[in-house]
XYZ file of C-alpha atoms in Angstrom:
500
model
C -113.490 -107.552 109.542
C -110.814 -108.684 107.130
C -112.209 -109.555 103.704
C -110.982 -112.775 101.982
C -108.532 -112.302 99.137
C -110.470 -114.661 96.853
C -113.962 -116.067 97.060
C -114.488 -119.707 97.958
C -116.125 -120.193 94.574
C -113.018 -118.927 92.755
C -110.742 -121.061 94.946
C -112.677 -124.281 94.305
C -113.072 -123.602 90.573
C -109.404 -122.591 90.279
C -108.283 -125.746 92.088
C -110.322 -128.065 89.859
C -109.327 -126.276 86.654
C -105.690 -126.337 87.794
C -105.915 -130.097 88.381
C -107.443 -130.599 84.934
C -104.732 -128.478 83.339
C -102.038 -130.408 85.200
C -103.594 -133.682 84.028
C -103.618 -132.420 80.426
C -99.969 -131.357 80.616
C -99.035 -134.725 82.096
C -100.889 -136.564 79.303
C -99.179 -134.470 76.625
C -95.795 -134.945 78.283
C -96.301 -138.703 78.665
C -97.416 -138.974 75.046
C -94.447 -136.933 73.893
C -91.920 -139.011 75.809
C -93.433 -142.485 75.827
C -96.127 -142.864 73.148
C -93.701 -143.401 70.267
C -91.698 -145.869 72.323
C -94.892 -147.643 73.252
C -95.945 -147.820 69.576
C -92.505 -149.176 68.646
C -92.789 -151.780 71.408
C -96.203 -152.817 70.129
C -94.940 -152.866 66.543
C -92.021 -155.004 67.630
C -94.497 -157.501 69.049
C -96.477 -157.329 65.809
C -93.313 -157.956 63.793
C -92.482 -160.980 65.959
C -95.943 -162.404 65.407
C -95.658 -161.788 61.677
C -92.246 -163.500 61.619
C -93.681 -166.545 63.396
C -96.649 -166.683 61.047
C -94.417 -166.541 57.992
C -92.404 -169.541 59.194
C -95.193 -171.846 58.095
C -94.921 -170.420 54.578
C -91.197 -171.243 54.373
C -91.812 -174.102 51.967
C -94.202 -172.160 49.754
C -93.228 -172.054 46.154
C -95.089 -168.827 45.271
C -97.120 -165.977 46.815
C -100.320 -167.664 45.699
C -99.911 -170.166 48.477
C -100.130 -167.359 51.124
C -103.561 -167.115 52.713
C -105.673 -164.093 51.837
C -106.412 -163.594 55.510
C -102.756 -163.026 56.275
C -102.338 -160.771 53.281
C -105.299 -158.700 54.484
C -103.805 -158.530 57.970
C -100.458 -157.434 56.503
C -102.180 -154.603 54.650
C -104.065 -153.577 57.766
C -100.874 -153.407 59.824
C -98.925 -151.718 56.990
C -96.421 -154.602 56.864
C -94.112 -155.422 53.974
C -92.295 -158.748 53.985
C -90.237 -161.073 51.830
C -89.069 -164.725 52.028
C -85.983 -165.719 49.994
C -84.196 -169.025 49.524
C -80.445 -169.088 49.709
C -80.322 -172.567 48.193
C -82.108 -171.297 45.070
C -79.586 -168.510 44.521
C -81.437 -165.998 46.601
C -84.735 -166.507 44.873
C -87.760 -164.676 46.277
C -90.194 -167.359 47.434
C -92.969 -165.047 48.570
C -93.433 -161.391 49.413
C -95.950 -158.665 50.168
C -95.762 -154.970 49.394
C -94.656 -152.858 46.516
C -92.391 -154.749 44.092
C -89.591 -152.258 44.605
C -89.879 -152.647 48.392
C -89.743 -156.442 48.049
C -86.577 -156.217 45.913
C -84.996 -153.751 48.351
C -85.757 -156.055 51.315
C -84.319 -159.014 49.380
C -81.152 -157.048 48.712
C -80.894 -156.000 52.336
C -81.260 -159.573 53.493
C -78.380 -160.492 51.224
C -76.256 -157.665 52.595
C -77.145 -158.498 56.247
C -76.345 -162.208 55.840
C -73.084 -161.606 53.966
C -71.936 -158.703 56.179
C -71.761 -156.221 53.327
C -72.638 -153.214 55.638
C -69.605 -151.292 57.021
C -69.384 -150.501 60.693
C -69.794 -146.807 59.886
C -73.013 -147.509 57.973
C -74.286 -149.628 60.823
C -73.707 -146.842 63.329
C -75.450 -144.248 61.183
C -78.326 -146.236 59.670
C -79.234 -148.921 62.180
C -80.357 -149.095 65.768
C -80.544 -152.549 67.281
C -83.646 -153.046 69.348
C -83.620 -156.779 70.096
C -81.632 -159.850 69.109
C -82.173 -163.564 69.666
C -81.178 -166.871 68.046
C -83.783 -166.707 65.289
C -84.093 -163.032 64.435
C -82.960 -159.444 64.882
C -85.265 -156.473 65.434
C -83.840 -153.094 64.473
C -84.590 -149.579 63.247
C -83.127 -148.714 59.860
C -82.952 -145.639 57.694
C -82.918 -145.462 53.916
C -79.825 -143.659 52.748
C -81.492 -142.147 49.678
C -84.986 -141.129 50.817
C -84.163 -140.914 54.498
C -87.257 -142.966 55.417
C -87.065 -144.802 58.733
C -88.302 -148.360 59.093
C -88.673 -150.884 61.838
C -87.774 -154.348 60.684
C -87.250 -157.909 61.816
C -85.111 -160.382 59.877
C -83.743 -163.839 60.435
C -83.466 -167.388 59.173
C -86.170 -170.031 59.244
C -85.504 -173.606 60.411
C -85.139 -174.915 56.836
C -82.698 -172.225 55.768
C -84.992 -169.642 54.150
C -84.450 -166.002 55.075
C -87.285 -163.634 55.930
C -87.634 -159.893 56.538
C -90.722 -158.026 57.759
C -90.744 -154.244 58.071
C -93.071 -151.287 58.602
C -92.352 -147.590 58.106
C -91.826 -145.599 61.361
C -93.194 -142.476 59.741
C -96.744 -143.691 60.352
C -95.905 -144.352 64.016
C -94.417 -140.891 64.510
C -97.296 -139.304 62.667
C -99.783 -141.240 64.793
C -98.010 -140.103 67.958
C -98.050 -136.476 66.797
C -101.712 -136.689 65.836
C -102.483 -138.338 69.155
C -100.667 -135.579 71.054
C -102.450 -132.891 69.085
C -105.788 -134.622 69.550
C -105.289 -134.996 73.282
C -104.225 -131.360 73.581
C -107.271 -129.915 71.825
C -109.629 -132.374 73.458
C -108.048 -131.540 76.801
C -108.474 -127.792 76.215
C -112.136 -128.390 75.332
C -112.605 -130.595 78.389
C -110.982 -127.943 80.593
C -113.232 -125.220 79.157
C -116.387 -127.325 79.525
C -115.332 -128.634 82.928
C -114.460 -125.110 84.053
C -117.948 -123.922 83.116
C -119.565 -126.891 84.851
C -117.367 -126.456 87.913
C -118.159 -122.720 88.014
C -121.895 -123.466 87.951
C -121.605 -126.294 90.472
C -119.426 -124.270 92.838
C -121.912 -121.432 92.575
C -124.606 -123.774 93.876
C -122.285 -125.008 96.625
C -120.782 -121.679 97.667
C -123.901 -119.489 97.351
C -125.416 -120.774 100.623
C -121.980 -120.542 102.286
C -121.709 -116.902 101.154
C -125.235 -116.373 102.441
C -124.200 -117.822 105.806
C -121.138 -115.548 105.882
C -123.340 -112.510 105.214
C -125.844 -113.749 107.805
C -123.119 -114.116 110.457
C -121.853 -110.594 109.683
C -125.347 -109.132 110.085
C -125.796 -111.065 113.330
C -122.464 -109.689 114.567
C -123.900 -106.204 113.900
C -127.013 -107.172 115.949
C -129.255 -107.360 112.892
C -131.426 -110.384 113.648
C -133.944 -109.867 110.846
C -131.700 -111.772 108.406
C -132.632 -115.396 107.716
C -131.013 -118.256 105.775
C -133.199 -118.918 102.693
C -131.206 -121.229 100.381
C -131.996 -124.931 99.983
C -129.501 -127.459 98.585
C -130.555 -130.453 100.715
C -127.289 -131.114 102.530
C -125.504 -130.284 105.787
C -125.249 -126.599 104.819
C -129.052 -126.358 105.046
C -128.876 -127.814 108.562
C -126.225 -125.237 109.447
C -128.395 -122.480 107.951
C -131.443 -123.578 109.954
C -129.298 -123.621 113.097
C -128.186 -120.072 112.238
C -131.838 -119.043 111.925
C -132.645 -120.636 115.271
C -129.617 -119.022 116.908
C -130.554 -115.633 115.407
C -134.079 -115.900 116.790
C -132.866 -117.007 120.215
C -130.275 -114.209 120.317
C -132.907 -111.672 119.286
C -135.236 -112.844 122.076
C -132.406 -112.936 124.609
C -131.131 -109.468 123.709
C -134.710 -108.146 123.746
C -135.178 -109.589 127.228
C -131.836 -108.157 128.322
C -132.768 -104.723 126.968
C -136.133 -104.894 128.731
C -134.482 -105.962 131.969
C -131.848 -103.260 131.523
C -134.526 -100.628 130.914
C -136.418 -101.750 134.007
C -133.213 -101.762 136.030
C -132.349 -98.291 134.739
C -135.850 -97.133 135.627
C -135.528 -98.629 139.104
C -132.168 -96.917 139.560
C -133.591 -93.599 138.406
C -136.602 -94.048 140.712
C -134.299 -94.849 143.623
C -132.137 -91.820 142.878
C -135.232 -89.638 142.573
C -136.681 -91.044 145.793
C -133.378 -90.464 147.590
C -133.309 -86.904 146.289
C -136.939 -86.401 147.285
C -136.236 -87.873 150.710
C -133.256 -85.580 151.242
C -135.240 -82.632 149.932
C -138.208 -83.588 152.092
C -136.080 -83.873 155.236
C -134.388 -80.586 154.447
C -137.722 -78.824 153.862
C -139.327 -80.291 156.993
C -136.271 -79.349 159.037
C -136.394 -75.850 157.624
C -140.127 -75.492 158.280
C -139.849 -76.787 161.846
C -136.644 -74.960 162.730
C -138.214 -71.511 163.176
C -141.282 -72.512 165.264
C -139.171 -74.834 167.434
C -136.634 -72.042 168.032
C -139.403 -69.571 168.898
C -141.156 -72.001 171.223
C -137.870 -72.860 172.912
C -136.861 -69.209 173.338
C -140.211 -67.984 174.647
C -140.592 -71.030 176.929
C -137.147 -70.360 178.458
C -138.155 -66.725 178.985
C -141.297 -67.794 180.828
C -139.334 -70.281 182.929
C -136.810 -67.667 183.975
C -139.655 -65.241 184.818
C -137.975 -62.372 183.005
C -141.212 -60.342 183.023
C -141.538 -60.064 186.836
C -145.215 -59.196 187.214
C -145.797 -58.041 183.621
C -148.923 -60.109 182.849
C -149.293 -58.604 179.349
C -145.791 -59.753 178.287
C -146.354 -63.194 179.717
C -149.597 -63.475 177.767
C -147.779 -62.413 174.563
C -145.129 -65.073 175.106
C -147.784 -67.710 175.662
C -149.657 -66.599 172.508
C -146.473 -66.929 170.448
C -145.821 -70.432 171.800
C -149.421 -71.481 171.120
C -149.364 -69.953 167.597
C -146.085 -71.631 166.623
C -147.240 -74.954 168.061
C -150.425 -74.632 165.992
C -148.358 -74.020 162.865
C -146.266 -77.109 163.618
C -149.417 -79.159 164.207
C -150.899 -77.919 160.918
C -147.683 -78.797 159.077
C -147.583 -82.297 160.534
C -151.267 -82.920 159.711
C -150.736 -81.651 156.172
C -147.727 -83.925 155.722
C -149.711 -86.915 157.006
C -152.578 -86.105 154.646
C -150.208 -85.719 151.674
C -148.384 -88.940 152.519
C -151.668 -90.878 152.711
C -152.782 -89.474 149.349
C -149.498 -90.160 147.562
C -149.182 -93.694 148.972
C -152.781 -94.547 148.104
C -153.672 -95.350 151.713
C -156.423 -92.730 151.772
C -158.923 -94.283 149.362
C -161.293 -92.059 147.386
C -164.916 -92.475 148.485
C -167.036 -91.364 145.540
C -170.419 -89.842 146.233
C -172.952 -87.521 144.635
C -173.191 -84.115 146.271
C -174.168 -80.504 145.587
C -170.971 -78.603 144.812
C -172.674 -75.180 145.083
C -173.725 -75.948 148.652
C -170.178 -77.112 149.505
C -168.593 -73.904 148.129
C -171.093 -71.715 150.001
C -170.178 -73.613 153.200
C -166.441 -72.932 152.661
C -167.124 -69.213 152.098
C -169.291 -69.070 155.244
C -166.619 -70.798 157.375
C -164.055 -68.256 156.170
C -166.210 -65.197 156.929
C -163.906 -63.930 159.706
C -160.833 -64.201 157.416
C -162.805 -62.435 154.673
C -163.614 -59.551 156.974
C -159.999 -59.319 158.210
C -158.727 -59.269 154.622
C -161.368 -56.752 153.560
C -162.076 -59.062 150.609
C -165.017 -58.930 148.224
C -166.117 -62.471 147.338
C -168.268 -63.197 144.265
C -170.040 -66.535 143.732
C -173.157 -66.191 141.606
C -174.326 -69.823 141.433
C -177.678 -70.387 143.134
C -179.016 -73.564 141.522
C -177.640 -76.926 142.723
C -174.802 -78.468 140.678
C -174.296 -82.152 141.413
C -170.932 -83.827 140.902
C -169.353 -87.221 141.588
C -166.272 -87.064 143.831
C -164.977 -87.517 147.387
C -166.827 -84.658 149.111
C -164.385 -84.329 152.025
C -161.305 -84.152 149.777
C -162.945 -81.699 147.328
C -163.810 -79.475 150.273
C -160.122 -79.531 151.253
C -159.133 -78.536 147.688
C -161.586 -75.611 147.605
C -160.496 -74.518 151.105
C -156.825 -74.538 149.999
C -157.589 -72.502 146.864
C -159.792 -70.043 148.793
C -157.259 -69.637 151.637
C -154.433 -69.005 149.139
C -156.620 -66.424 147.400
C -157.239 -64.603 150.712
C -153.548 -64.698 151.654
C -152.366 -63.331 148.279
C -155.104 -60.744 147.823
C -154.113 -57.318 146.498
C -155.343 -54.535 144.207
C -159.168 -54.459 144.144
C -159.123 -57.247 146.759
C -161.683 -59.324 144.886
C -162.200 -63.093 144.869
C -164.402 -64.753 142.253
C -165.432 -68.410 142.211
C -166.803 -69.662 138.867
C -168.217 -72.929 137.529
C -167.757 -73.588 133.784
C -169.785 -76.470 132.318
C -168.535 -78.635 129.494
C -167.533 -82.309 129.127
C -166.359 -81.821 132.720
C -167.066 -79.129 135.287
C -164.218 -76.599 135.641
C -164.063 -74.909 139.047
C -161.847 -71.786 139.233
C -160.920 -69.484 142.141
C -159.656 -66.063 140.986
C -158.080 -63.391 143.156
C -156.787 -59.957 142.230
C -153.110 -59.364 142.856
C -149.710 -59.884 141.283
C -149.383 -62.650 138.645
C -147.146 -65.610 139.449
C -143.774 -65.531 137.587
C -143.898 -67.966 134.667
C -140.674 -69.637 135.815
C -142.322 -70.575 139.129
C -145.560 -72.030 137.729
C -144.192 -75.581 136.944
C -142.915 -75.869 140.542
C -146.057 -74.700 142.336
C -147.271 -78.250 142.910
C -143.990 -79.424 144.473
C -143.865 -79.900 148.222
C -142.562 -76.930 150.212
C -142.199 -74.733 147.119
C -142.927 -71.076 147.871
C -142.928 -68.192 145.394
C -142.775 -65.485 148.084
C -141.177 -67.056 151.137
C -141.418 -63.922 153.294
C -145.116 -63.415 152.563
C -145.816 -67.151 153.017
C -144.146 -67.113 156.397
C -146.255 -64.109 157.348
C -149.529 -66.006 157.113
C -148.099 -69.352 158.225
C -148.069 -71.206 154.908
C -145.987 -74.374 154.579
C -145.935 -74.841 150.801
C -147.829 -78.155 151.039
C -151.376 -77.022 150.230
C -151.025 -77.108 146.451
C -149.208 -80.474 146.654
C -152.269 -81.840 148.487
C -154.517 -80.376 145.763
C -152.457 -82.090 143.042
C -152.526 -85.440 144.905
C -156.331 -85.225 145.414
C -156.991 -84.469 141.730
C -154.644 -87.249 140.616
C -156.529 -89.704 142.849
C -159.763 -88.594 141.122
C -158.220 -88.870 137.637
C -158.866 -85.157 137.108
C -156.609 -82.198 136.318
C -155.736 -78.922 138.009
C -153.743 -75.842 137.068
C -153.172 -72.124 137.307
C -153.737 -69.252 134.873
C -152.184 -65.794 135.087
C -154.147 -62.646 134.260
C -153.047 -59.003 134.148
C -154.841 -58.214 137.410
C -154.545 -61.541 139.234
C -154.289 -65.328 139.314
C -156.878 -68.099 138.807
C -156.401 -71.610 140.230
C -158.699 -74.287 138.774
C -159.583 -77.980 138.850
C -162.048 -80.273 137.073
C -164.745 -82.702 138.225
C -167.210 -85.133 136.652
C -170.563 -83.403 136.466
C -173.874 -85.236 136.605
C -175.550 -85.122 133.198
C -179.312 -84.436 133.078
């Protein structure tokens, strides 16, 4: 994500401070260009008023006849003025200001009225501002001191001449002071305003920055972030909407992840079931292929009567067909049993029974196989041991273990059945012989898995027996397993024992 060049806070503060600075520069510029002219314009108005006021003192015979109020106003406005009579040989009737200034103004009036100023002097020392029938307003400059004045002079209705003037130096100084004052005040205002604006913009932009950070964290799928600021305006509403959106997105993504996980699990289950189905079909086909081929071959031989009158060969052929058909029947029944157990259709019927009696019954039923295998069977339990389980299914488990032990017997040809009491009853069937390779142990409980395929085929095993054992123990909520020893293998399972 591209980062902004400047923060919003800096942009707002910079804009306001820039506007204040521009306003200050405009004020200084306006003062510099127009303030003096404005003062002169106002002074010109003041001079006009003073000239009009002095008209009523045209007939005064001395300054004492001038009102104190007007004299005070003249002092306040820094005005000097003089009234002279031409009829009385240019006598000063009344005047205000320093005596020297009054004499100078009287002399100037004489020069103005008698045109004693040369055109060159006029160009250098005077600047006409306004002229009418009664008076002239102009700027003048003293030739000796170089002081500039603004003055109005003219003739009254009864023939007296009057001049009023004020020094421009005070006006220029006032304008300069005003400019300086505005500049420093403006700088102070900018500094104070900048600080205030910086603090205010911090309050305004902090929640916006928080929202920007919140949106970034949401974009990175971090929905723990929440808007926490409070400035009681629309930004708070936006922040609360962000919080609501974050929560809704978190819930939605959580639901999507859950649905995705379930979908993935379903896909994996389907793939596994398809693989199991293909494996199952392949294993069943493989298991049925040999007996079907043998039955077909021997049946065709019988049909074609290839033995003539050899009754012994015919009987052998019939025995093979019967034996292979029995193997196929056993395989099909085992598959049906396993399918019922794995699908849960064959419900467990719990009952209390004597396990010792059940094991003795299995050993007795297998007496012919024991004799044929020349096996020595050891089972030392005599007292009843009562357990809770499905008696028929547990009998099938023990029969599978015992049959496997007989079929894999070797060495001392001994089989030992033991009961070990604890929190549960552990039933183990041990037979002497070769240990099972460690790599094959995890796969023993898989359907159709055979460690020694040639030997298994010899006694008619299908590789389903241990799968049935695993399914029975799972339906009981119990465990089963196998343990290797140096001289043999022990298969075991657990049961709930009745406590006395």
